[in-house]
Amino acid sequence: MLAFLWSLGAFIVALGILVAVHEWGHFYVARKCGVQVERFSIGFGKPIWRKLSKSGTEYVIAMIPLGGYVRMLDGRIDDVPPELEEDKAFNKKPVLQRMAVIAAGPGVNFIFAFFALWLMYLVGLETVKPVVKAVEPQSIAAVAGVQPGDEIIKVGDRITPDWEAVNLEVVSNIGSEKTTVTVKNSSNVEKELTFTLGSWNFDPDSESPLSSLGLTPYRPDATLTVGFVGEGSAAQEAGLKPGDELVALNGAKLTSWEGLVDVIVESPGESISLDIQRDGQQLTLNATIARRDTPQGQSGYLGVSPTFEPWPEGYVFTHQYGIIEAIGKALDKTWRLMTLSVEMIGKLITGDVSVKNLSGPISIAQGAGTSAGYGLAYFLSFLALISVNLGIINLLPLPMLDGGHLMFFIVEWITGKPVPEAVQEWGYRIGGVLLFMIMGIAIFNDIARIT
């Protein structure tokens, strides 16, 4: 329950920030163009807070935090006094000004993403060198020639300093026939390998892009020393404490943490005995393994996690730069997120990427909660990613989105006359149906992932 509330709170904060940024873009440029803004709303539905400014704009925070809007004076839907219509009404402004007002929302999303990443690089983001721990036999990576201990330094022509970069570049190659991957072994010898991707498919609900290629990132091995015991868990009820060293399970000597996990997962509801070492004394504790539901059925759960061996020197490092250098890093990362988002939308349209990869508010909430739990730098990175996606999606040429309005204005700019109202009306209907279909698929995917 606590995790749910944390994710929900982080989601509301993240979405509130991003919606406010997007709508502020429309608001700011509209005001600069002399348009009267009637309402600036964060959220939809019944207002829970409102304030009327001296300029006549009503600022609102509404109950449903899934978007927002800027309501501008418009002679097509408002009764506008003749003395105000020419100066203050949105529909009477030159077409280039109207285009600027609409484009400002997505534009500010991109600017905000850059700012969030710039701040992230100033704060510093701890990350891990992309060294391969294991390669699945007969996998795409194994056939290409990747060996345990190899460090992935490039995917295609993009440098990959950490696993996040590797993951992004691997995902960008979905639908490709092949890509090159440059690796460096422990002797610093580099070699370029070819990943054949024609038969590559992965299920985002059950595996990651890396595991589907047969790659296991290096992580230190778990020890048999208890690092954490969950509150109210079966382990706590049995008397386990952090620092206990696990010696035997049901009388059989334990040689690895994975061996313990295998037994626990396969034994929901069963009673077990654990021999442990605590402060130089050997004790035997009895526990009843808890049950939990998973997509594969019932699974055993003890509620305990291990300590780990230390990282090798140089494997963990921090992306942290000065004020000027961080600008270049943030610009490069923002541009890559933008191009990757466009590539993924294109591959969704062509069918190279499955609609199962679409995510809705539940997945975003989980991502917000997880990133916020890791710290400010990770939350800033998450905000940047979602802000870029929000900007790109809003530029799609669907009439209910900013891109659809821009499409109509571009036609008006070229032809010198507005798109007929009837055509716009049909566009809004078709765009609405398509948009709600996409939202429905995304929400369905979210539900499928948690059930």
Short mmCIF file of C-alpha atoms in Angstrom, two decimals:
data_model
loop_
_atom_site.label_atom_id
_atom_site.label_comp_id
_atom_site.label_asym_id
_atom_site.label_seq_id
_atom_site.Cartn_x
_atom_site.Cartn_y
_atom_site.Cartn_z
CA MET A 1 0.00 0.00 0.00
CA LEU A 2 2.86 2.35 0.86
CA ALA A 3 4.51 1.63 -2.51
CA PHE A 4 1.22 2.37 -4.28
CA LEU A 5 0.81 5.70 -2.48
CA TRP A 6 4.42 6.62 -3.22
CA SER A 7 3.98 5.84 -6.94
CA LEU A 8 0.68 7.74 -7.03
CA GLY A 9 2.21 10.78 -5.35
CA ALA A 10 5.25 10.76 -7.65
CA PHE A 11 2.95 10.35 -10.67
CA ILE A 12 0.81 13.35 -9.68
CA VAL A 13 3.90 15.49 -9.08
CA ALA A 14 5.54 14.41 -12.37
CA LEU A 15 2.42 14.82 -14.48
CA GLY A 16 1.55 18.11 -12.79
CA ILE A 17 4.99 19.51 -13.62
CA LEU A 18 4.90 18.32 -17.24
CA VAL A 19 1.34 19.49 -17.90
CA ALA A 20 2.08 22.87 -16.32
CA VAL A 21 5.18 23.23 -18.49
CA HIS A 22 3.31 22.29 -21.67
CA GLU A 23 0.34 24.55 -21.06
CA TRP A 24 2.59 27.41 -19.92
CA GLY A 25 4.19 27.29 -23.38
CA HIS A 26 0.80 27.91 -25.02
CA PHE A 27 -0.09 30.51 -22.39
CA TYR A 28 3.15 32.49 -22.62
CA VAL A 29 3.20 32.79 -26.42
CA ALA A 30 -0.54 33.53 -26.55
CA ARG A 31 -0.05 36.44 -24.14
CA LYS A 32 2.95 37.67 -26.14
CA CYS A 33 0.78 37.64 -29.27
CA GLY A 34 -1.90 39.67 -27.49
CA VAL A 35 -4.45 36.87 -27.10
CA GLN A 36 -6.76 37.04 -24.08
CA VAL A 37 -6.37 33.83 -22.02
CA GLU A 38 -9.63 33.01 -20.26
CA ARG A 39 -8.46 29.99 -18.24
CA PHE A 40 -5.23 28.18 -17.45
CA SER A 41 -6.13 24.76 -16.02
CA ILE A 42 -3.98 21.95 -14.64
CA GLY A 43 -6.23 18.88 -14.69
CA PHE A 44 -9.79 18.34 -15.82
CA GLY A 45 -13.15 18.23 -14.09
CA LYS A 46 -14.28 20.08 -10.99
CA PRO A 47 -11.86 22.78 -9.79
CA ILE A 48 -10.33 22.23 -6.34
CA TRP A 49 -8.51 25.57 -6.42
CA ARG A 50 -8.98 28.67 -8.53
CA LYS A 51 -7.76 32.25 -8.68
CA LEU A 52 -8.75 35.12 -10.96
CA SER A 53 -5.87 37.39 -11.96
CA LYS A 54 -6.04 41.11 -12.71
CA SER A 55 -5.60 40.34 -16.42
CA GLY A 56 -8.83 38.32 -16.38
CA THR A 57 -7.21 34.87 -16.58
CA GLU A 58 -8.65 32.25 -14.25
CA TYR A 59 -6.00 29.88 -12.89
CA VAL A 60 -7.40 26.45 -11.94
CA ILE A 61 -6.22 23.18 -10.44
CA ALA A 62 -8.86 20.52 -11.17
CA MET A 63 -9.62 17.10 -9.70
CA ILE A 64 -8.51 14.79 -12.54
CA PRO A 65 -4.71 15.17 -12.93
CA LEU A 66 -4.48 13.64 -16.43
CA GLY A 67 -3.83 16.74 -18.51
CA GLY A 68 -4.69 20.40 -18.72
CA TYR A 69 -5.66 23.16 -21.11
CA VAL A 70 -5.40 26.85 -21.93
CA ARG A 71 -8.76 28.40 -22.84
CA MET A 72 -8.27 31.41 -25.11
CA LEU A 73 -10.79 34.02 -26.25
CA ASP A 74 -12.11 32.83 -29.61
CA GLY A 75 -14.81 34.50 -31.71
CA ARG A 76 -15.90 31.14 -33.13
CA ILE A 77 -17.20 29.94 -29.76
CA ASP A 78 -17.39 33.08 -27.58
CA ASP A 79 -19.53 36.19 -27.71
CA VAL A 80 -16.71 38.66 -28.20
CA PRO A 81 -17.37 42.41 -28.12
CA PRO A 82 -16.36 43.98 -31.46
CA GLU A 83 -13.79 46.22 -29.75
CA LEU A 84 -11.99 43.14 -28.35
CA GLU A 85 -12.28 40.70 -31.24
CA GLU A 86 -9.58 42.13 -33.50
CA ASP A 87 -7.06 42.65 -30.68
CA LYS A 88 -7.69 39.79 -28.25
CA ALA A 89 -9.40 36.87 -30.04
CA PHE A 90 -7.21 33.89 -31.02
CA ASN A 91 -9.06 33.30 -34.27
CA LYS A 92 -8.38 36.84 -35.49
CA LYS A 93 -4.62 36.62 -35.09
CA PRO A 94 -2.39 36.09 -38.16
CA VAL A 95 -1.92 32.43 -39.01
CA LEU A 96 1.79 32.46 -38.15
CA GLN A 97 0.99 33.77 -34.66
CA ARG A 98 -1.62 31.05 -34.19
CA MET A 99 0.93 28.46 -35.32
CA ALA A 100 3.44 29.85 -32.80
CA VAL A 101 0.91 29.60 -29.96
CA ILE A 102 0.12 25.97 -30.76
CA ALA A 103 3.74 24.91 -31.34
CA ALA A 104 4.86 26.52 -28.09
CA GLY A 105 3.46 23.72 -25.90
CA PRO A 106 5.54 20.89 -27.40
CA GLY A 107 8.46 23.28 -27.86
CA VAL A 108 8.60 24.09 -24.16
CA ASN A 109 8.42 20.35 -23.39
CA PHE A 110 11.67 19.91 -25.29
CA ILE A 111 13.25 22.91 -23.56
CA PHE A 112 12.17 21.54 -20.18
CA ALA A 113 13.67 18.12 -21.02
CA PHE A 114 16.98 19.82 -21.82
CA PHE A 115 16.84 21.79 -18.55
CA ALA A 116 16.01 18.65 -16.51
CA LEU A 117 18.91 16.73 -18.08
CA TRP A 118 21.27 19.67 -17.62
CA LEU A 119 20.34 19.78 -13.94
CA MET A 120 20.71 15.99 -13.73
CA TYR A 121 24.27 16.19 -15.06
CA LEU A 122 25.07 18.96 -12.56
CA VAL A 123 23.70 16.89 -9.65
CA GLY A 124 25.42 13.75 -10.93
CA LEU A 125 23.94 10.41 -12.01
CA GLU A 126 25.54 7.25 -10.66
CA THR A 127 25.66 4.57 -13.32
CA VAL A 128 27.33 1.29 -14.28
CA LYS A 129 29.82 0.42 -17.01
CA PRO A 130 28.16 -1.95 -19.57
CA VAL A 131 30.17 -5.09 -18.90
CA VAL A 132 28.59 -8.42 -19.83
CA LYS A 133 28.39 -11.01 -17.06
CA ALA A 134 26.93 -13.92 -19.04
CA VAL A 135 25.78 -14.76 -22.57
CA GLU A 136 22.90 -17.16 -23.23
CA PRO A 137 24.06 -20.03 -25.47
CA GLN A 138 22.71 -19.93 -29.05
CA SER A 139 21.34 -16.41 -28.49
CA ILE A 140 21.77 -13.50 -30.91
CA ALA A 141 24.61 -12.13 -28.77
CA ALA A 142 26.33 -15.53 -28.56
CA VAL A 143 26.13 -16.09 -32.33
CA ALA A 144 27.59 -12.60 -32.86
CA GLY A 145 30.56 -13.53 -30.65
CA VAL A 146 30.00 -11.62 -27.40
CA GLN A 147 31.97 -13.12 -24.51
CA PRO A 148 31.49 -12.79 -20.73
CA GLY A 149 33.62 -9.88 -19.52
CA ASP A 150 33.23 -7.88 -22.75
CA GLU A 151 32.37 -4.20 -22.36
CA ILE A 152 29.91 -2.80 -24.92
CA ILE A 153 31.38 0.53 -26.03
CA LYS A 154 29.25 1.21 -29.13
CA VAL A 155 25.95 0.17 -30.69
CA GLY A 156 26.00 1.22 -34.33
CA ASP A 157 27.89 4.51 -34.34
CA ARG A 158 26.59 5.65 -30.92
CA ILE A 159 28.93 5.53 -27.93
CA THR A 160 27.44 3.63 -24.97
CA PRO A 161 29.10 4.58 -21.67
CA ASP A 162 26.52 2.78 -19.51
CA TRP A 163 23.73 0.22 -19.63
CA GLU A 164 21.04 2.88 -20.09
CA ALA A 165 22.71 4.01 -23.31
CA VAL A 166 23.08 0.39 -24.49
CA ASN A 167 19.41 -0.25 -23.82
CA LEU A 168 18.30 2.89 -25.72
CA GLU A 169 20.42 2.06 -28.76
CA VAL A 170 19.38 -1.59 -28.77
CA VAL A 171 15.70 -0.57 -28.68
CA SER A 172 16.28 1.85 -31.57
CA ASN A 173 17.24 -1.16 -33.72
CA ILE A 174 13.93 -2.99 -33.31
CA GLY A 175 12.75 -3.86 -36.83
CA SER A 176 16.27 -3.68 -38.29
CA GLU A 177 17.84 -6.65 -40.03
CA LYS A 178 21.19 -6.18 -38.30
CA THR A 179 23.35 -3.77 -36.33
CA THR A 180 26.99 -3.57 -35.32
CA VAL A 181 28.09 -3.73 -31.70
CA THR A 182 31.64 -2.79 -30.70
CA VAL A 183 33.00 -4.52 -27.61
CA LYS A 184 36.24 -4.31 -25.64
CA ASN A 185 37.60 -7.28 -23.70
CA SER A 186 39.53 -7.25 -20.42
CA SER A 187 42.79 -6.78 -22.38
CA ASN A 188 41.35 -3.60 -24.00
CA VAL A 189 41.20 -5.25 -27.41
CA GLU A 190 38.28 -3.89 -29.42
CA LYS A 191 36.27 -5.79 -32.01
CA GLU A 192 33.18 -4.98 -34.06
CA LEU A 193 30.48 -7.65 -34.03
CA THR A 194 27.35 -8.00 -36.13
CA PHE A 195 24.03 -8.73 -34.43
CA THR A 196 21.62 -10.39 -36.86
CA LEU A 197 18.18 -9.14 -35.82
CA GLY A 198 15.85 -10.46 -38.52
CA SER A 199 14.30 -13.01 -36.15
CA TRP A 200 14.59 -10.89 -33.00
CA ASN A 201 11.42 -10.55 -30.99
CA PHE A 202 10.92 -9.83 -27.33
CA ASP A 203 7.93 -9.65 -25.04
CA PRO A 204 8.12 -6.45 -22.98
CA ASP A 205 5.83 -8.00 -20.37
CA SER A 206 8.26 -10.78 -19.48
CA GLU A 207 11.78 -9.78 -20.57
CA SER A 208 14.02 -6.85 -21.33
CA PRO A 209 15.57 -6.07 -24.73
CA LEU A 210 18.97 -7.06 -23.36
CA SER A 211 17.87 -10.44 -22.01
CA SER A 212 16.03 -11.19 -25.25
CA LEU A 213 19.36 -10.79 -27.06
CA GLY A 214 20.98 -13.18 -24.57
CA LEU A 215 22.90 -10.55 -22.56
CA THR A 216 23.14 -10.51 -18.77
CA PRO A 217 24.68 -7.29 -17.38
CA TYR A 218 27.42 -7.68 -14.82
CA ARG A 219 26.25 -7.34 -11.24
CA PRO A 220 28.20 -8.42 -8.14
CA ASP A 221 27.23 -11.88 -6.86
CA ALA A 222 24.89 -12.14 -3.90
CA THR A 223 26.41 -13.47 -0.68
CA LEU A 224 24.65 -15.67 1.87
CA THR A 225 24.56 -12.79 4.35
CA VAL A 226 21.14 -11.21 4.93
CA GLY A 227 21.03 -7.54 3.95
CA PHE A 228 17.36 -6.67 4.41
CA VAL A 229 14.31 -8.22 6.10
CA GLY A 230 10.86 -7.01 5.05
CA GLU A 231 8.51 -5.56 7.68
CA GLY A 232 5.87 -8.16 8.57
CA SER A 233 7.41 -10.74 6.23
CA ALA A 234 7.76 -14.47 6.78
CA ALA A 235 11.49 -13.91 7.33
CA GLN A 236 10.84 -11.38 10.10
CA GLU A 237 8.30 -13.67 11.76
CA ALA A 238 10.91 -16.45 11.73
CA GLY A 239 13.40 -14.17 13.49
CA LEU A 240 15.86 -13.46 10.67
CA LYS A 241 17.87 -10.22 11.04
CA PRO A 242 20.21 -8.24 8.77
CA GLY A 243 23.74 -9.57 9.17
CA ASP A 244 22.68 -13.21 9.66
CA GLU A 245 24.70 -15.63 7.55
CA LEU A 246 22.65 -18.45 6.03
CA VAL A 247 24.31 -21.83 6.39
CA ALA A 248 21.78 -24.54 5.55
CA LEU A 249 18.19 -24.99 4.34
CA ASN A 250 16.28 -28.00 5.69
CA GLY A 251 19.61 -29.47 6.74
CA ALA A 252 21.23 -29.14 3.30
CA LYS A 253 24.26 -26.83 3.08
CA LEU A 254 23.63 -23.66 1.06
CA THR A 255 26.26 -22.75 -1.52
CA SER A 256 24.58 -19.76 -3.19
CA TRP A 257 21.74 -17.28 -2.67
CA GLU A 258 20.21 -18.42 -5.94
CA GLY A 259 19.88 -21.95 -4.54
CA LEU A 260 17.86 -20.57 -1.62
CA VAL A 261 15.64 -18.54 -3.96
CA ASP A 262 14.93 -21.54 -6.17
CA VAL A 263 13.59 -23.54 -3.21
CA ILE A 264 11.58 -20.64 -1.76
CA VAL A 265 9.89 -19.76 -5.07
CA GLU A 266 8.83 -23.37 -5.64
CA SER A 267 7.51 -23.92 -2.08
CA PRO A 268 4.66 -21.50 -1.30
CA GLY A 269 2.97 -22.28 2.03
CA GLU A 270 5.57 -24.88 3.10
CA SER A 271 7.50 -24.90 6.38
CA ILE A 272 11.30 -24.79 6.27
CA SER A 273 14.21 -24.70 8.72
CA LEU A 274 17.16 -22.36 8.29
CA ASP A 275 20.53 -22.83 9.98
CA ILE A 276 22.23 -19.45 10.43
CA GLN A 277 25.36 -17.95 11.97
CA ARG A 278 24.73 -14.89 14.19
CA ASP A 279 27.43 -13.25 16.26
CA GLY A 280 29.53 -16.44 16.18
CA GLN A 281 26.64 -18.68 17.26
CA GLN A 282 24.77 -21.19 15.11
CA LEU A 283 20.96 -21.04 15.37
CA THR A 284 18.10 -22.88 13.69
CA LEU A 285 15.02 -20.87 12.73
CA ASN A 286 11.70 -22.17 11.42
CA ALA A 287 9.68 -20.27 8.81
CA THR A 288 6.49 -20.72 6.79
CA ILE A 289 6.96 -19.50 3.24
CA ALA A 290 4.40 -16.88 2.22
CA ARG A 291 2.38 -17.05 -0.98
CA ARG A 292 2.01 -14.42 -3.68
CA ASP A 293 0.32 -14.44 -7.07
CA THR A 294 2.37 -13.99 -10.24
CA PRO A 295 1.42 -14.21 -13.95
CA GLN A 296 2.82 -17.76 -13.87
CA GLY A 297 0.78 -18.79 -10.80
CA GLN A 298 1.49 -18.90 -7.07
CA SER A 299 5.04 -18.32 -5.94
CA GLY A 300 6.80 -18.60 -2.60
CA TYR A 301 8.06 -15.46 -0.87
CA LEU A 302 10.25 -15.10 2.23
CA GLY A 303 10.76 -11.33 2.31
CA VAL A 304 14.53 -11.19 2.61
CA SER A 305 17.33 -9.89 0.38
CA PRO A 306 21.10 -10.48 0.46
CA THR A 307 24.19 -8.34 0.70
CA PHE A 308 26.42 -8.31 -2.39
CA GLU A 309 30.09 -8.57 -3.10
CA PRO A 310 31.74 -5.20 -3.83
CA TRP A 311 31.85 -3.81 -7.37
CA PRO A 312 35.21 -4.11 -9.15
CA GLU A 313 37.09 -0.83 -9.28
CA GLY A 314 35.89 1.49 -12.06
CA TYR A 315 32.64 -0.37 -12.78
CA VAL A 316 30.48 2.21 -11.00
CA PHE A 317 30.97 5.86 -11.93
CA THR A 318 29.05 9.13 -11.90
CA HIS A 319 27.98 11.25 -14.87
CA GLN A 320 28.68 14.67 -13.39
CA TYR A 321 29.85 17.73 -15.28
CA GLY A 322 30.41 21.45 -14.88
CA ILE A 323 27.86 24.07 -15.92
CA ILE A 324 29.17 24.48 -19.49
CA GLU A 325 30.02 20.85 -20.26
CA ALA A 326 26.62 19.75 -18.93
CA ILE A 327 24.94 21.92 -21.60
CA GLY A 328 26.47 19.88 -24.42
CA LYS A 329 25.68 16.58 -22.70
CA ALA A 330 22.06 17.63 -22.08
CA LEU A 331 21.60 18.84 -25.68
CA ASP A 332 22.92 15.54 -27.06
CA LYS A 333 20.73 13.44 -24.74
CA THR A 334 17.63 15.53 -25.47
CA TRP A 335 18.15 15.21 -29.21
CA ARG A 336 18.67 11.45 -28.92
CA LEU A 337 15.47 11.03 -26.91
CA MET A 338 13.59 13.07 -29.52
CA THR A 339 14.91 11.08 -32.48
CA LEU A 340 14.35 7.78 -30.68
CA SER A 341 10.73 8.74 -29.88
CA VAL A 342 10.09 9.59 -33.53
CA GLU A 343 11.72 6.32 -34.64
CA MET A 344 9.56 4.29 -32.25
CA ILE A 345 6.34 5.98 -33.41
CA GLY A 346 7.31 5.25 -37.00
CA LYS A 347 7.98 1.61 -36.17
CA LEU A 348 4.64 1.34 -34.35
CA ILE A 349 2.93 2.58 -37.51
CA THR A 350 4.84 0.16 -39.75
CA GLY A 351 4.35 -2.74 -37.33
CA ASP A 352 8.06 -3.22 -36.55
CA VAL A 353 7.24 -2.45 -32.91
CA SER A 354 4.30 -4.22 -31.26
CA VAL A 355 1.47 -2.20 -29.71
CA LYS A 356 2.26 -4.22 -26.56
CA ASN A 357 5.09 -1.72 -26.04
CA LEU A 358 2.61 1.15 -25.51
CA SER A 359 2.38 2.28 -21.89
CA GLY A 360 -0.34 4.22 -20.13
CA PRO A 361 -0.76 6.07 -16.84
CA ILE A 362 -0.22 3.00 -14.64
CA SER A 363 3.21 2.28 -16.12
CA ILE A 364 4.09 5.96 -15.95
CA ALA A 365 3.07 6.04 -12.29
CA GLN A 366 5.24 3.01 -11.54
CA GLY A 367 8.15 4.59 -13.39
CA ALA A 368 7.69 7.86 -11.52
CA GLY A 369 7.61 6.10 -8.16
CA THR A 370 10.68 3.99 -8.92
CA SER A 371 12.75 6.90 -10.27
CA ALA A 372 11.77 9.16 -7.37
CA GLY A 373 12.81 6.42 -4.95
CA TYR A 374 16.28 6.28 -6.51
CA GLY A 375 16.87 10.00 -6.00
CA LEU A 376 16.62 13.41 -7.64
CA ALA A 377 18.92 12.67 -10.58
CA TYR A 378 16.90 9.61 -11.65
CA PHE A 379 13.61 11.49 -11.24
CA LEU A 380 14.96 14.31 -13.44
CA SER A 381 15.95 11.77 -16.08
CA PHE A 382 12.45 10.28 -15.95
CA LEU A 383 10.84 13.73 -16.27
CA ALA A 384 13.02 14.48 -19.31
CA LEU A 385 12.03 11.23 -21.03
CA ILE A 386 8.29 11.74 -20.44
CA SER A 387 8.50 15.43 -21.39
CA VAL A 388 10.09 14.56 -24.74
CA ASN A 389 7.47 11.89 -25.37
CA LEU A 390 4.68 14.32 -24.45
CA GLY A 391 6.06 16.87 -26.89
CA ILE A 392 6.48 14.38 -29.74
CA ILE A 393 3.03 12.81 -29.25
CA ASN A 394 1.38 16.24 -29.22
CA LEU A 395 2.95 16.98 -32.60
CA LEU A 396 1.28 13.99 -34.24
CA PRO A 397 -1.08 15.21 -37.00
CA LEU A 398 -4.26 14.19 -35.15
CA PRO A 399 -6.81 17.05 -35.04
CA MET A 400 -7.37 16.73 -31.28
CA LEU A 401 -3.65 17.25 -30.68
CA ASP A 402 -1.43 20.28 -31.25
CA GLY A 403 -0.06 18.65 -34.40
CA GLY A 404 -3.56 18.48 -35.87
CA HIS A 405 -4.14 22.19 -35.26
CA LEU A 406 -0.77 22.95 -36.83
CA MET A 407 -1.70 20.84 -39.84
CA PHE A 408 -4.86 22.93 -40.41
CA PHE A 409 -2.92 26.19 -39.94
CA ILE A 410 -0.20 25.09 -42.39
CA VAL A 411 -2.89 24.42 -44.99
CA GLU A 412 -4.36 27.88 -44.29
CA TRP A 413 -0.91 29.48 -44.56
CA ILE A 414 -0.27 27.80 -47.94
CA THR A 415 -3.72 28.32 -49.47
CA GLY A 416 -4.50 31.68 -47.88
CA LYS A 417 -7.86 30.54 -46.50
CA PRO A 418 -8.97 28.50 -43.48
CA VAL A 419 -9.78 24.81 -43.72
CA PRO A 420 -13.61 24.52 -43.95
CA GLU A 421 -15.34 24.03 -40.59
CA ALA A 422 -16.99 20.80 -41.80
CA VAL A 423 -13.59 19.30 -42.68
CA GLN A 424 -12.18 20.31 -39.31
CA GLU A 425 -15.19 18.81 -37.53
CA TRP A 426 -14.76 15.46 -39.26
CA GLY A 427 -11.04 15.61 -38.54
CA TYR A 428 -11.71 16.08 -34.82
CA ARG A 429 -14.08 13.11 -34.80
CA ILE A 430 -11.66 10.79 -36.58
CA GLY A 431 -8.72 12.05 -34.52
CA GLY A 432 -10.70 11.55 -31.32
CA VAL A 433 -11.51 7.94 -32.21
CA LEU A 434 -7.86 7.18 -33.04
CA LEU A 435 -6.61 8.90 -29.90
CA PHE A 436 -8.99 7.04 -27.61
CA MET A 437 -8.09 3.76 -29.33
CA ILE A 438 -4.39 4.39 -28.60
CA MET A 439 -5.17 5.34 -25.00
CA GLY A 440 -7.32 2.24 -24.61
CA ILE A 441 -4.54 -0.03 -25.88
CA ALA A 442 -2.02 1.62 -23.55
CA ILE A 443 -4.26 1.24 -20.51
CA PHE A 444 -5.06 -2.38 -21.46
CA ASN A 445 -1.30 -3.08 -21.66
CA ASP A 446 -0.84 -1.53 -18.21
CA ILE A 447 -3.53 -3.73 -16.71
CA ALA A 448 -2.13 -6.84 -18.41
CA ARG A 449 1.30 -6.14 -16.92
CA ILE A 450 0.02 -6.07 -13.33
CA THR A 451 -2.45 -8.97 -13.52
#
